[in-house]
Amino acid sequence: MQAMSDAKKDKQSSHVPVHPDERMARLVRLAARGFNRALQLRLQTENVTFGQWIFLRILWQEDGLSQRELSDRAHLTEPTAHTALIKMEELGYIERRNVDGNKRRQHAFLTKRGWALRDVLEPLALEVNDAAMAGLSVKAQDDLRNALSVMIRNLENDEHDAAARGVRVPPTKGNTAN
Amino acid sequence: MQAMSDAKKDKQSSHVPVHPDERMARLVRLAARGFNRALQLRLQTENVTFGQWIFLRILWQEDGLSQRELSDRAHLTEPTAHTALIKMEELGYIERRNVDGNKRRQHAFLTKRGWALRDVLEPLALEVNDAAMAGLSVKAQDDLRNALSVMIRNLENDEHDAAARGVRVPPTKGNTAN
DNA sequence: GCATTAAAGATAGATATCTAATATTAGATG
DNA sequence: CATCTAATATTAGATATCTATCTTTAATGC
């Protein structure tokens, strides 16, 4: 019997035959999980959570968005955005305030501290990206992005169709695994 | 100004410029989210949760695995597997018991009910897969799987390297979004 | 301009995941 | 063969997300 390769020693590698129905879904989930873990690994050294990263990233590009706008952009619910933003205000990354005398909307504005994080965190994301892309040609990366975009659109349409048929759209509870 | 396409009306579509550092990561996460939602949408009509699906799928291929083996296969922790399996036993999908007089290991065995679910649930997964693949050639799908596999391996290596440097590997807390 | 409806946010409670600590059993070693 | 160590499962507690509900404020229609 031949010796196992390095990769095979890892207990994650599937001894298990994968359901044909789920092969692509599984790969996509595992890749997402990989990106998340790789990024969280780096963010934790700066004491920033993944959720905070998501909102920071959005604010660096569009400072002063309302909570509702932020939750939309982040694909997270308002309560989730709410608690994350409260925490980020406590941490001094943002300031929440009203604009134009509208007391309904709560807008989030980056503080000096919040802006400063950008210089620290963006390189970490770049690092993850570079690590992930190793061995993939520019064309391969391009094709990959295109194919992913097609799948995303297909699945969004599926969801819209379901919603149109009156199906309640379920939670996106946390399950990056598998 | 030209009219917006159907797709653009959706509020999810990004008015927001995406961080170059995060473009691929974001696409992968959104695709994973799409798969999860599309599947959950269908599973909920059968009162099966995503977590239960994961374990059922594994057991249909390897009945009688221990809790430890199941959590490995599912890429979930043991407490997570534990509670899921307890619940699945309550629901009558599996039976948990010892084997060979070994009182340490708890093995999970599908009941008739658990096996029967297969005929109902697998078509749903196939449906999701087909929906996701619309418009992608066989070759494109092949390339996509290859590229995803490369990324997964790259990111696993990244994690192993980090672990070797003594970095604590962080949770894979639920954040499929964005 | 007052009353109704809609929008935005806040709060409370549920769920699925995680980490850490504990208990039990099996296997290895002096 | 008695003890130590490792494996497995369990329990307890934290966290990030979700849904549902409530409150406040703005917009709209008579």
PDB file of C-alpha atoms in Angstrom, chain B residues 2-3 20 23 29 37 47 85-86 92 103 127 133 137 142 151-152 157 161 169 172 176:
ATOM      1  CA  GLN B   2     -32.017  53.967 -19.135  1.00  0.00           C
ATOM      2  CA  ALA B   3     -34.517  51.794 -17.350  1.00  0.00           C
ATOM      3  CA  PRO B  20     -10.922  44.362  -4.783  1.00  0.00           C
ATOM      4  CA  ARG B  23     -14.244  40.307  -4.658  1.00  0.00           C
ATOM      5  CA  ARG B  29     -19.877  33.565   0.155  1.00  0.00           C
ATOM      6  CA  ARG B  37     -31.178  29.296   1.146  1.00  0.00           C
ATOM      7  CA  ASN B  47     -39.607  19.912   8.398  1.00  0.00           C
ATOM      8  CA  LEU B  85     -28.222  13.747  16.728  1.00  0.00           C
ATOM      9  CA  ILE B  86     -30.216  13.818  19.958  1.00  0.00           C
ATOM     10  CA  GLY B  92     -37.214   9.114  14.906  1.00  0.00           C
ATOM     11  CA  LYS B 103     -19.509   2.088  25.767  1.00  0.00           C
ATOM     12  CA  GLU B 127     -33.423  20.513  -7.998  1.00  0.00           C
ATOM     13  CA  MET B 133     -26.141  25.176 -12.972  1.00  0.00           C
ATOM     14  CA  SER B 137     -21.656  24.149 -19.848  1.00  0.00           C
ATOM     15  CA  ASP B 142     -15.789  21.093 -14.466  1.00  0.00           C
ATOM     16  CA  MET B 151      -8.893  27.491  -3.545  1.00  0.00           C
ATOM     17  CA  ILE B 152     -10.094  25.145  -0.834  1.00  0.00           C
ATOM     18  CA  ASN B 157      -2.840  25.169   3.768  1.00  0.00           C
ATOM     19  CA  ASP B 161       0.513  27.200   8.313  1.00  0.00           C
ATOM     20  CA  VAL B 169      -7.777  28.694  14.599  1.00  0.00           C
ATOM     21  CA  THR B 172     -16.428  29.165  11.893  1.00  0.00           C
ATOM     22  CA  THR B 176     -22.565  32.983   5.159  1.00  0.00           C
TER      23      THR B 176
END
